[in-house]
């Protein structure tokens, strides 16, 4: 039994709440009742849960409904616009060819526009009602179209469904909101908070803030640093800024320098290449990072940064210049080395957990530019 | 596999099992639907089925919008409570529709029709069916101050102040509609705008009074006598009767009506209303905008229910209920602060009747 606690109702296994009765609860009888009365709705909800659990992460499209999550904020959103012209078009020449070039090269999508969605609230006049036949979710949903917001792609977690037609034009708006006591006012406020939090989601460290690794090491006894690293030359190279800090080294040094691993990694790598961040922000990468975080018993943010710096270190060891590096390949190599894949089907393109399931953005790799030492 | 993990994986048995257990837990504050001593498994099953009918994708919503098991349970518990309230509200609406025939029918400028459907129209309005937005009717009646409408009875004539408020709100709504408005829509507007009119059965019990003397006095205004003016809020609960004048007692009755109309989140919010937006939201565990919405709703309910000069007394009473300094327990005692009322308890101990007040004496 769960030990969840609600401040208003107490724990679910509180004897006063009837837990003794709960142990005798006839689930089969309830199931029979629900099958008889609301079988379609029950099925639709269970199917939606299973879809979410499958962590399906194809390339996002306009008209998709996705679960978006960042830290402790989560909710459903409808993708209403993807601006392919956000990308650097210099390689593709003209804006007119950018869209075609984007899909050919499967370049990462940095940001999308979404409208928050409710599965169990009525829309007011700031939202439209999308009936069950307008999409494949199986129940009516409210789309808060007046609260469309641009959010970074990194917040997308998994696809839940899709609209029959991508747009919301023609869908009816809800009735007029009558003011503060209208329950839809609070419902709308919740989804506004959701998209506001999602829009601010970030993980790459602020390159302009904080102390550098060199400064941290300068304050420490070099003998302690060398002892932690098991190597005097390594300690000296780090102090002089001649080599990047690896994740393993950061874990060893953190207690010596009295800072946490994340701070140390941030200090050692002041900025992450934008292209690497963009690659890691794709939905297909997220499930792998979540697995990595669970495996290392870390939170998602720490796991992301550790992976990013690990990829940088990998690229540095291969004497690869940051500009023009195939970060997708580097990331794949890093995750292959840190995640067990023996039990994952690698030949199923969208199988969760497979590096090849990264939303198709990896299918056509860009050629490395300027790599040396190959 | 842990139950919640199985739930999130879409194991149908785990889904149904958790729904059943949480629905049973959610019903704890509410009276059993068939007048029995407790909720039967059939009652719980009907509630769960009703949730699917009214709330569509609520289970999918619970999974997609929560990140912890505790959040998932709280989400589902709130859904079941809201469904219960919606059902009770519709039951009360049916009773209100019948009562409106008596109240509005006594007014010269209201006309009631049964064909093509049961509807009301103001004299002078065109005989056309209104097909507008119910929100507009509620908005049109917002200017009507419904203060002093704090008493309700489940039988017998409607108290004067409450009847006056119902007529004023209905007149404003029908004036806006300029046509035939169905009984159900008029009742919805009245329920939304007049605090004394019960939204659900729990409210009805709160406002009921039994005493024959009170019933005989139902044509009096809110300040007529100490006992009649309390609106049901126990005279003894506020300390010695002599400490309060008629105006204060009337305001306390209004405070009680407002308290009964607050949702669980709004009751929790009362004691934090003086804080800044971010601190307020943090105290409630919601986002900034949600906090603003909750605070605005509380303030609006207080504003529309209070007459000039009453707000301070009303807000003070709300704060004391919110913090547990006062508990409406029918005996008039002021309990120790630790016996804090459950803000989400829709059945906060019903207001004492005169018999209770006298018995405590």
mmCIF file of C-alpha atoms in Angstrom, chain A:
data_model
loop_
_atom_site.group_PDB
_atom_site.id
_atom_site.type_symbol
_atom_site.label_atom_id
_atom_site.label_comp_id
_atom_site.label_asym_id
_atom_site.label_seq_id
_atom_site.Cartn_x
_atom_site.Cartn_y
_atom_site.Cartn_z
ATOM 1 C CA UNK A 1 0.000 0.000 0.000
ATOM 2 C CA UNK A 2 1.160 3.439 -0.728
ATOM 3 C CA UNK A 3 2.068 5.782 2.041
ATOM 4 C CA UNK A 4 1.041 8.860 0.105
ATOM 5 C CA UNK A 5 -0.311 11.640 2.241
ATOM 6 C CA UNK A 6 -2.757 14.339 1.429
ATOM 7 C CA UNK A 7 -2.857 17.174 3.971
ATOM 8 C CA UNK A 8 -6.612 17.398 3.625
ATOM 9 C CA UNK A 9 -7.439 13.720 3.684
ATOM 10 C CA UNK A 10 -4.581 12.041 5.445
ATOM 11 C CA UNK A 11 -2.753 8.951 4.237
ATOM 12 C CA UNK A 12 -4.608 6.514 2.077
ATOM 13 C CA UNK A 13 -3.795 3.768 4.515
ATOM 14 C CA UNK A 14 -5.027 5.716 7.493
ATOM 15 C CA UNK A 15 -7.436 3.384 9.291
ATOM 16 C CA UNK A 16 -9.811 6.291 9.777
ATOM 17 C CA UNK A 17 -10.100 6.672 6.046
ATOM 18 C CA UNK A 18 -11.488 3.210 5.672
ATOM 19 C CA UNK A 19 -8.341 1.406 4.706
ATOM 20 C CA UNK A 20 -9.651 -1.676 6.367
ATOM 21 C CA UNK A 21 -12.511 -1.530 3.926
ATOM 22 C CA UNK A 22 -10.092 -0.863 1.129
ATOM 23 C CA UNK A 23 -8.372 -4.174 1.606
ATOM 24 C CA UNK A 24 -11.717 -5.857 0.917
ATOM 25 C CA UNK A 25 -12.500 -3.662 -2.043
ATOM 26 C CA UNK A 26 -13.920 -5.680 -4.908
ATOM 27 C CA UNK A 27 -11.939 -4.470 -7.871
ATOM 28 C CA UNK A 28 -13.410 -7.078 -10.195
ATOM 29 C CA UNK A 29 -16.920 -5.861 -9.431
ATOM 30 C CA UNK A 30 -15.889 -2.264 -10.113
ATOM 31 C CA UNK A 31 -14.266 -3.293 -13.344
ATOM 32 C CA UNK A 32 -17.454 -5.049 -14.406
ATOM 33 C CA UNK A 33 -19.485 -1.945 -13.614
ATOM 34 C CA UNK A 34 -17.158 0.278 -15.590
ATOM 35 C CA UNK A 35 -17.158 -2.127 -18.538
ATOM 36 C CA UNK A 36 -20.915 -2.026 -18.551
ATOM 37 C CA UNK A 37 -21.354 1.716 -18.195
ATOM 38 C CA UNK A 38 -18.304 3.479 -19.589
ATOM 39 C CA UNK A 39 -16.260 0.913 -21.469
ATOM 40 C CA UNK A 40 -15.220 3.303 -24.241
ATOM 41 C CA UNK A 41 -14.071 5.990 -21.856
ATOM 42 C CA UNK A 42 -12.203 3.484 -19.696
ATOM 43 C CA UNK A 43 -10.529 2.013 -22.751
ATOM 44 C CA UNK A 44 -9.598 5.431 -24.130
ATOM 45 C CA UNK A 45 -8.009 6.471 -20.859
ATOM 46 C CA UNK A 46 -6.090 3.215 -20.443
ATOM 47 C CA UNK A 47 -4.892 3.425 -24.042
ATOM 48 C CA UNK A 48 -3.713 6.973 -23.463
ATOM 49 C CA UNK A 49 -1.791 5.885 -20.364
ATOM 50 C CA UNK A 50 -0.174 3.018 -22.267
ATOM 51 C CA UNK A 51 0.787 5.371 -25.075
ATOM 52 C CA UNK A 52 2.455 7.661 -22.577
ATOM 53 C CA UNK A 53 4.230 4.725 -20.940
ATOM 54 C CA UNK A 54 5.639 3.625 -24.295
ATOM 55 C CA UNK A 55 7.589 6.901 -24.413
ATOM 56 C CA UNK A 56 7.064 7.224 -28.116
ATOM 57 C CA UNK A 57 9.308 10.003 -29.447
ATOM 58 C CA UNK A 58 8.975 10.467 -33.187
ATOM 59 C CA UNK A 59 9.930 13.757 -34.785
ATOM 60 C CA UNK A 60 7.395 16.306 -33.477
ATOM 61 C CA UNK A 61 4.806 17.488 -35.966
ATOM 62 C CA UNK A 62 2.181 20.200 -35.937
ATOM 63 C CA UNK A 63 -1.046 18.621 -34.710
ATOM 64 C CA UNK A 64 0.693 16.272 -32.278
ATOM 65 C CA UNK A 65 -0.326 16.106 -28.643
ATOM 66 C CA UNK A 66 2.677 15.521 -26.418
ATOM 67 C CA UNK A 67 3.363 15.167 -22.769
ATOM 68 C CA UNK A 68 5.690 17.973 -21.791
ATOM 69 C CA UNK A 69 7.679 17.812 -18.601
ATOM 70 C CA UNK A 70 10.452 19.752 -16.944
ATOM 71 C CA UNK A 71 11.497 19.188 -13.326
ATOM 72 C CA UNK A 72 8.236 18.865 -11.362
ATOM 73 C CA UNK A 73 6.062 20.520 -14.004
ATOM 74 C CA UNK A 74 4.150 18.326 -16.422
ATOM 75 C CA UNK A 75 1.157 18.499 -18.697
ATOM 76 C CA UNK A 76 -0.174 17.915 -22.180
ATOM 77 C CA UNK A 77 0.375 20.309 -25.060
ATOM 78 C CA UNK A 78 -0.714 20.546 -28.684
ATOM 79 C CA UNK A 79 2.021 21.491 -31.123
ATOM 80 C CA UNK A 80 0.679 24.335 -33.205
ATOM 81 C CA UNK A 81 3.733 25.598 -35.050
ATOM 82 C CA UNK A 82 7.288 24.595 -35.804
ATOM 83 C CA UNK A 83 9.500 27.263 -37.318
ATOM 84 C CA UNK A 84 12.016 25.494 -39.495
ATOM 85 C CA UNK A 85 13.488 28.838 -40.414
ATOM 86 C CA UNK A 86 14.940 29.160 -36.947
ATOM 87 C CA UNK A 87 17.892 27.150 -38.075
ATOM 88 C CA UNK A 88 21.054 28.446 -39.608
ATOM 89 C CA UNK A 89 20.280 28.559 -43.291
ATOM 90 C CA UNK A 90 23.775 29.465 -44.402
ATOM 91 C CA UNK A 91 24.546 25.917 -45.419
ATOM 92 C CA UNK A 92 21.345 25.501 -47.290
ATOM 93 C CA UNK A 93 21.553 28.793 -49.107
ATOM 94 C CA UNK A 94 18.110 30.314 -49.156
ATOM 95 C CA UNK A 95 15.181 30.419 -46.806
ATOM 96 C CA UNK A 96 12.961 28.862 -49.424
ATOM 97 C CA UNK A 97 15.044 25.709 -49.418
ATOM 98 C CA UNK A 98 15.552 25.715 -45.679
ATOM 99 C CA UNK A 99 12.443 23.691 -44.904
ATOM 100 C CA UNK A 100 13.303 21.002 -47.429
ATOM 101 C CA UNK A 101 16.900 20.976 -46.335
ATOM 102 C CA UNK A 102 15.834 20.705 -42.724
ATOM 103 C CA UNK A 103 13.858 17.558 -43.247
ATOM 104 C CA UNK A 104 16.529 16.097 -45.472
ATOM 105 C CA UNK A 105 19.209 16.716 -42.888
ATOM 106 C CA UNK A 106 16.888 16.036 -39.925
ATOM 107 C CA UNK A 107 18.421 18.873 -38.018
ATOM 108 C CA UNK A 108 17.371 19.385 -34.449
ATOM 109 C CA UNK A 109 14.378 21.599 -33.784
ATOM 110 C CA UNK A 110 15.246 24.063 -31.042
ATOM 111 C CA UNK A 111 11.812 25.447 -30.260
ATOM 112 C CA UNK A 112 8.154 24.901 -31.023
ATOM 113 C CA UNK A 113 4.916 26.684 -30.372
ATOM 114 C CA UNK A 114 2.362 24.878 -28.260
ATOM 115 C CA UNK A 115 -1.066 25.391 -26.777
ATOM 116 C CA UNK A 116 -1.734 23.746 -23.421
ATOM 117 C CA UNK A 117 -4.365 21.051 -23.417
ATOM 118 C CA UNK A 118 -6.770 19.783 -20.738
ATOM 119 C CA UNK A 119 -8.305 16.335 -20.830
ATOM 120 C CA UNK A 120 -10.865 16.911 -18.092
ATOM 121 C CA UNK A 121 -11.732 20.605 -18.029
ATOM 122 C CA UNK A 122 -14.334 22.586 -19.926
ATOM 123 C CA UNK A 123 -13.040 25.368 -22.147
ATOM 124 C CA UNK A 124 -14.063 28.955 -21.665
ATOM 125 C CA UNK A 125 -13.942 31.555 -24.409
ATOM 126 C CA UNK A 126 -10.147 31.576 -24.354
ATOM 127 C CA UNK A 127 -10.058 27.944 -25.460
ATOM 128 C CA UNK A 128 -11.636 25.627 -28.000
ATOM 129 C CA UNK A 129 -13.271 22.263 -27.577
ATOM 130 C CA UNK A 130 -11.711 19.488 -29.632
ATOM 131 C CA UNK A 131 -14.262 16.660 -29.695
ATOM 132 C CA UNK A 132 -13.120 13.057 -29.572
ATOM 133 C CA UNK A 133 -13.467 12.667 -33.345
ATOM 134 C CA UNK A 134 -11.001 15.503 -33.996
ATOM 135 C CA UNK A 135 -8.060 13.418 -32.748
ATOM 136 C CA UNK A 136 -7.117 9.912 -31.682
ATOM 137 C CA UNK A 137 -7.212 10.331 -27.906
ATOM 138 C CA UNK A 138 -10.740 9.050 -27.480
ATOM 139 C CA UNK A 139 -12.238 11.849 -25.356
ATOM 140 C CA UNK A 140 -13.049 15.540 -25.690
ATOM 141 C CA UNK A 141 -10.212 17.899 -24.881
ATOM 142 C CA UNK A 142 -9.919 21.632 -24.303
ATOM 143 C CA UNK A 143 -7.175 23.450 -26.188
ATOM 144 C CA UNK A 144 -6.244 26.768 -24.576
ATOM 145 C CA UNK A 145 -5.468 28.489 -27.834
ATOM 146 C CA UNK A 146 -5.167 31.994 -26.371
ATOM 147 C CA UNK A 147 -2.250 30.742 -24.277
ATOM 148 C CA UNK A 148 -0.071 29.553 -27.130
ATOM 149 C CA UNK A 149 3.564 29.844 -26.112
ATOM 150 C CA UNK A 150 6.971 29.122 -27.592
ATOM 151 C CA UNK A 151 8.744 26.437 -25.601
ATOM 152 C CA UNK A 152 12.100 24.737 -26.103
ATOM 153 C CA UNK A 153 11.959 21.291 -27.651
ATOM 154 C CA UNK A 154 13.720 19.867 -24.623
ATOM 155 C CA UNK A 155 10.477 19.874 -22.624
ATOM 156 C CA UNK A 156 8.789 17.332 -24.888
ATOM 157 C CA UNK A 157 8.748 13.893 -23.299
ATOM 158 C CA UNK A 158 6.517 11.597 -25.307
ATOM 159 C CA UNK A 159 3.799 11.712 -27.899
ATOM 160 C CA UNK A 160 0.272 11.032 -26.645
ATOM 161 C CA UNK A 161 -1.735 11.364 -29.813
ATOM 162 C CA UNK A 162 -2.465 13.529 -32.811
ATOM 163 C CA UNK A 163 -5.186 15.597 -34.379
ATOM 164 C CA UNK A 164 -6.902 14.389 -37.523
ATOM 165 C CA UNK A 165 -6.194 17.765 -39.075
ATOM 166 C CA UNK A 166 -3.251 19.776 -37.743
ATOM 167 C CA UNK A 167 -5.030 23.067 -37.076
ATOM 168 C CA UNK A 168 -7.653 24.117 -34.548
ATOM 169 C CA UNK A 169 -9.532 26.405 -36.912
ATOM 170 C CA UNK A 170 -13.237 25.703 -36.940
ATOM 171 C CA UNK A 171 -13.319 24.212 -33.462
ATOM 172 C CA UNK A 172 -15.879 25.905 -31.205
ATOM 173 C CA UNK A 173 -14.823 28.182 -28.391
ATOM 174 C CA UNK A 174 -16.148 27.653 -24.883
ATOM 175 C CA UNK A 175 -18.735 29.885 -23.252
ATOM 176 C CA UNK A 176 -17.830 33.265 -21.800
ATOM 177 C CA UNK A 177 -15.851 33.226 -18.619
ATOM 178 C CA UNK A 178 -17.855 35.069 -16.010
ATOM 179 C CA UNK A 179 -15.038 36.153 -13.779
ATOM 180 C CA UNK A 180 -12.908 35.164 -10.801
ATOM 181 C CA UNK A 181 -15.414 32.663 -9.433
ATOM 182 C CA UNK A 182 -15.762 30.810 -12.720
ATOM 183 C CA UNK A 183 -13.975 27.470 -12.086
ATOM 184 C CA UNK A 184 -12.463 27.665 -15.555
ATOM 185 C CA UNK A 185 -10.513 30.718 -14.431
ATOM 186 C CA UNK A 186 -8.444 28.534 -12.145
ATOM 187 C CA UNK A 187 -8.214 25.782 -14.740
ATOM 188 C CA UNK A 188 -6.783 28.273 -17.207
ATOM 189 C CA UNK A 189 -4.401 29.682 -14.609
ATOM 190 C CA UNK A 190 -2.970 26.204 -14.038
ATOM 191 C CA UNK A 191 -2.203 25.695 -17.730
ATOM 192 C CA UNK A 192 -0.737 29.194 -17.960
ATOM 193 C CA UNK A 193 1.618 28.298 -15.120
ATOM 194 C CA UNK A 194 2.473 25.106 -16.981
ATOM 195 C CA UNK A 195 3.533 26.755 -20.231
ATOM 196 C CA UNK A 196 5.255 29.583 -18.398
ATOM 197 C CA UNK A 197 7.433 27.073 -16.546
ATOM 198 C CA UNK A 198 8.072 25.074 -19.698
ATOM 199 C CA UNK A 199 9.094 28.172 -21.628
ATOM 200 C CA UNK A 200 11.799 28.881 -19.061
ATOM 201 C CA UNK A 201 13.194 25.348 -19.007
ATOM 202 C CA UNK A 202 16.950 25.374 -19.296
ATOM 203 C CA UNK A 203 19.822 23.112 -18.396
ATOM 204 C CA UNK A 204 22.960 24.313 -20.147
ATOM 205 C CA UNK A 205 24.985 26.315 -17.636
ATOM 206 C CA UNK A 206 25.200 30.042 -17.857
ATOM 207 C CA UNK A 207 28.598 30.636 -19.339
ATOM 208 C CA UNK A 208 28.931 34.092 -17.852
ATOM 209 C CA UNK A 209 28.364 33.147 -14.245
ATOM 210 C CA UNK A 210 30.418 31.395 -11.630
ATOM 211 C CA UNK A 211 34.012 30.706 -10.889
ATOM 212 C CA UNK A 212 36.411 28.882 -13.234
ATOM 213 C CA UNK A 213 38.066 25.554 -12.542
ATOM 214 C CA UNK A 214 41.449 27.233 -12.628
ATOM 215 C CA UNK A 215 40.349 29.590 -9.870
ATOM 216 C CA UNK A 216 39.021 26.722 -7.759
ATOM 217 C CA UNK A 217 42.212 24.688 -8.154
ATOM 218 C CA UNK A 218 44.370 27.695 -7.394
ATOM 219 C CA UNK A 219 42.836 27.846 -3.933
ATOM 220 C CA UNK A 220 43.414 24.166 -3.205
ATOM 221 C CA UNK A 221 46.535 22.309 -2.090
ATOM 222 C CA UNK A 222 47.898 20.718 -5.258
ATOM 223 C CA UNK A 223 48.975 17.666 -3.273
ATOM 224 C CA UNK A 224 45.377 17.021 -2.244
ATOM 225 C CA UNK A 225 44.284 17.446 -5.847
ATOM 226 C CA UNK A 226 46.935 15.065 -7.098
ATOM 227 C CA UNK A 227 46.032 12.512 -4.446
ATOM 228 C CA UNK A 228 42.369 12.685 -5.425
ATOM 229 C CA UNK A 229 43.188 12.254 -9.100
ATOM 230 C CA UNK A 230 45.883 9.693 -8.517
ATOM 231 C CA UNK A 231 48.236 11.627 -10.801
ATOM 232 C CA UNK A 232 50.426 14.702 -10.320
ATOM 233 C CA UNK A 233 50.685 15.434 -14.070
ATOM 234 C CA UNK A 234 46.898 15.294 -14.398
ATOM 235 C CA UNK A 235 46.552 17.717 -11.516
ATOM 236 C CA UNK A 236 49.048 20.134 -13.063
ATOM 237 C CA UNK A 237 47.411 19.967 -16.484
ATOM 238 C CA UNK A 238 44.028 20.705 -15.007
ATOM 239 C CA UNK A 239 45.389 23.591 -13.011
ATOM 240 C CA UNK A 240 46.918 25.091 -16.130
ATOM 241 C CA UNK A 241 43.702 24.566 -18.085
ATOM 242 C CA UNK A 242 45.440 22.284 -20.522
ATOM 243 C CA UNK A 243 42.920 19.460 -20.374
ATOM 244 C CA UNK A 244 39.179 19.258 -19.832
ATOM 245 C CA UNK A 245 37.794 17.790 -16.635
ATOM 246 C CA UNK A 246 36.151 14.415 -16.961
ATOM 247 C CA UNK A 247 33.079 13.399 -15.025
ATOM 248 C CA UNK A 248 35.054 10.807 -13.097
ATOM 249 C CA UNK A 249 37.646 13.384 -12.159
ATOM 250 C CA UNK A 250 34.926 15.786 -11.073
ATOM 251 C CA UNK A 251 33.469 13.169 -8.762
ATOM 252 C CA UNK A 252 36.893 12.611 -7.181
ATOM 253 C CA UNK A 253 37.699 16.302 -6.838
ATOM 254 C CA UNK A 254 34.353 17.567 -5.575
ATOM 255 C CA UNK A 255 34.920 16.706 -1.915
ATOM 256 C CA UNK A 256 38.480 18.022 -2.038
ATOM 257 C CA UNK A 257 37.373 21.379 -3.385
ATOM 258 C CA UNK A 258 34.196 21.474 -1.262
ATOM 259 C CA UNK A 259 31.867 21.977 -4.205
ATOM 260 C CA UNK A 260 29.317 19.679 -5.808
ATOM 261 C CA UNK A 261 30.031 17.795 -9.022
ATOM 262 C CA UNK A 262 27.679 19.933 -11.074
ATOM 263 C CA UNK A 263 29.367 23.157 -10.016
ATOM 264 C CA UNK A 264 32.759 21.670 -10.783
ATOM 265 C CA UNK A 265 31.722 20.579 -14.250
ATOM 266 C CA UNK A 266 30.184 23.952 -14.908
ATOM 267 C CA UNK A 267 33.357 25.671 -13.806
ATOM 268 C CA UNK A 268 35.510 23.489 -15.996
ATOM 269 C CA UNK A 269 33.459 23.981 -19.115
ATOM 270 C CA UNK A 270 32.171 27.479 -19.230
ATOM 271 C CA UNK A 271 29.958 26.990 -22.215
ATOM 272 C CA UNK A 272 28.485 24.086 -24.093
ATOM 273 C CA UNK A 273 28.380 24.253 -27.872
ATOM 274 C CA UNK A 274 24.931 25.288 -29.043
ATOM 275 C CA UNK A 275 24.814 22.464 -31.545
ATOM 276 C CA UNK A 276 25.469 19.916 -28.826
ATOM 277 C CA UNK A 277 22.740 21.417 -26.658
ATOM 278 C CA UNK A 278 20.347 21.328 -29.607
ATOM 279 C CA UNK A 279 21.092 17.669 -30.263
ATOM 280 C CA UNK A 280 20.603 16.738 -26.643
ATOM 281 C CA UNK A 281 17.333 18.639 -26.534
ATOM 282 C CA UNK A 282 15.626 16.344 -29.014
ATOM 283 C CA UNK A 283 12.811 14.247 -27.562
ATOM 284 C CA UNK A 284 14.369 10.986 -28.685
ATOM 285 C CA UNK A 285 17.406 11.657 -26.525
ATOM 286 C CA UNK A 286 15.390 12.345 -23.429
ATOM 287 C CA UNK A 287 14.316 8.813 -22.606
ATOM 288 C CA UNK A 288 17.940 7.709 -22.804
ATOM 289 C CA UNK A 289 19.013 10.511 -20.508
ATOM 290 C CA UNK A 290 16.229 9.554 -18.109
ATOM 291 C CA UNK A 291 17.542 5.998 -18.080
ATOM 292 C CA UNK A 292 21.034 7.278 -17.488
ATOM 293 C CA UNK A 293 19.829 9.421 -14.612
ATOM 294 C CA UNK A 294 17.989 6.495 -13.052
ATOM 295 C CA UNK A 295 20.980 4.230 -13.507
ATOM 296 C CA UNK A 296 23.288 6.725 -11.814
ATOM 297 C CA UNK A 297 20.652 7.740 -9.270
ATOM 298 C CA UNK A 298 20.913 11.338 -10.377
ATOM 299 C CA UNK A 299 18.315 13.949 -11.239
ATOM 300 C CA UNK A 300 17.718 14.672 -14.895
ATOM 301 C CA UNK A 301 19.553 17.995 -14.869
ATOM 302 C CA UNK A 302 22.721 16.503 -13.413
ATOM 303 C CA UNK A 303 22.592 13.591 -15.830
ATOM 304 C CA UNK A 304 22.210 15.927 -18.809
ATOM 305 C CA UNK A 305 25.131 18.091 -17.855
ATOM 306 C CA UNK A 306 27.308 15.127 -17.013
ATOM 307 C CA UNK A 307 26.501 13.595 -20.383
ATOM 308 C CA UNK A 308 27.207 16.868 -22.165
ATOM 309 C CA UNK A 309 30.605 17.298 -20.541
ATOM 310 C CA UNK A 310 31.333 13.658 -21.093
ATOM 311 C CA UNK A 311 30.673 14.137 -24.797
ATOM 312 C CA UNK A 312 32.931 17.186 -24.834
ATOM 313 C CA UNK A 313 35.694 15.254 -23.146
ATOM 314 C CA UNK A 314 35.236 12.448 -25.648
ATOM 315 C CA UNK A 315 35.520 14.894 -28.516
ATOM 316 C CA UNK A 316 38.584 16.491 -26.947
ATOM 317 C CA UNK A 317 40.290 13.126 -26.579
ATOM 318 C CA UNK A 318 39.629 12.535 -30.252
ATOM 319 C CA UNK A 319 41.256 15.907 -30.973
ATOM 320 C CA UNK A 320 38.108 17.101 -32.614
ATOM 321 C CA UNK A 321 37.527 20.803 -32.926
ATOM 322 C CA UNK A 322 34.201 21.974 -31.480
ATOM 323 C CA UNK A 323 33.142 23.669 -34.675
ATOM 324 C CA UNK A 324 31.527 21.270 -37.116
ATOM 325 C CA UNK A 325 31.686 18.241 -34.828
ATOM 326 C CA UNK A 326 29.085 15.553 -35.352
ATOM 327 C CA UNK A 327 27.624 15.826 -31.900
ATOM 328 C CA UNK A 328 24.957 13.262 -32.625
ATOM 329 C CA UNK A 329 27.553 10.616 -33.266
ATOM 330 C CA UNK A 330 29.577 11.656 -30.227
ATOM 331 C CA UNK A 331 26.507 11.543 -28.037
ATOM 332 C CA UNK A 332 25.535 8.153 -29.388
ATOM 333 C CA UNK A 333 29.003 6.858 -28.626
ATOM 334 C CA UNK A 334 28.887 8.280 -25.124
ATOM 335 C CA UNK A 335 25.482 6.794 -24.333
ATOM 336 C CA UNK A 336 26.435 3.464 -25.868
ATOM 337 C CA UNK A 337 29.270 3.382 -23.417
ATOM 338 C CA UNK A 338 27.182 4.289 -20.382
ATOM 339 C CA UNK A 339 23.900 2.523 -20.949
ATOM 340 C CA UNK A 340 23.345 -1.209 -21.199
ATOM 341 C CA UNK A 341 21.710 -1.906 -24.532
ATOM 342 C CA UNK A 342 21.884 -5.659 -24.719
ATOM 343 C CA UNK A 343 18.210 -6.059 -23.848
ATOM 344 C CA UNK A 344 16.983 -3.283 -26.126
ATOM 345 C CA UNK A 345 15.846 -4.010 -29.683
ATOM 346 C CA UNK A 346 18.205 -1.960 -31.789
ATOM 347 C CA UNK A 347 16.590 -2.720 -35.094
ATOM 348 C CA UNK A 348 13.270 -1.115 -34.243
ATOM 349 C CA UNK A 349 13.560 2.527 -35.205
ATOM 350 C CA UNK A 350 11.272 3.910 -32.569
ATOM 351 C CA UNK A 351 11.811 1.419 -29.792
ATOM 352 C CA UNK A 352 12.242 3.314 -26.568
ATOM 353 C CA UNK A 353 15.731 3.079 -25.277
ATOM 354 C CA UNK A 354 17.301 2.491 -28.626
ATOM 355 C CA UNK A 355 19.667 5.204 -29.753
ATOM 356 C CA UNK A 356 18.120 4.768 -33.167
ATOM 357 C CA UNK A 357 14.773 5.790 -31.701
ATOM 358 C CA UNK A 358 15.887 9.414 -31.334
ATOM 359 C CA UNK A 359 13.020 10.797 -33.377
ATOM 360 C CA UNK A 360 14.609 10.173 -36.701
ATOM 361 C CA UNK A 361 16.999 13.051 -36.172
ATOM 362 C CA UNK A 362 19.894 10.682 -36.386
ATOM 363 C CA UNK A 363 19.034 8.933 -39.586
ATOM 364 C CA UNK A 364 20.909 11.290 -41.856
ATOM 365 C CA UNK A 365 24.074 12.351 -40.122
ATOM 366 C CA UNK A 366 25.837 15.492 -41.161
ATOM 367 C CA UNK A 367 29.422 15.026 -42.201
ATOM 368 C CA UNK A 368 32.127 16.128 -39.818
ATOM 369 C CA UNK A 369 33.730 19.322 -40.846
ATOM 370 C CA UNK A 370 37.248 20.134 -39.966
ATOM 371 C CA UNK A 371 37.935 16.984 -37.997
ATOM 372 C CA UNK A 372 41.486 16.005 -37.648
ATOM 373 C CA UNK A 373 43.250 12.962 -36.438
ATOM 374 C CA UNK A 374 40.709 10.565 -37.917
#
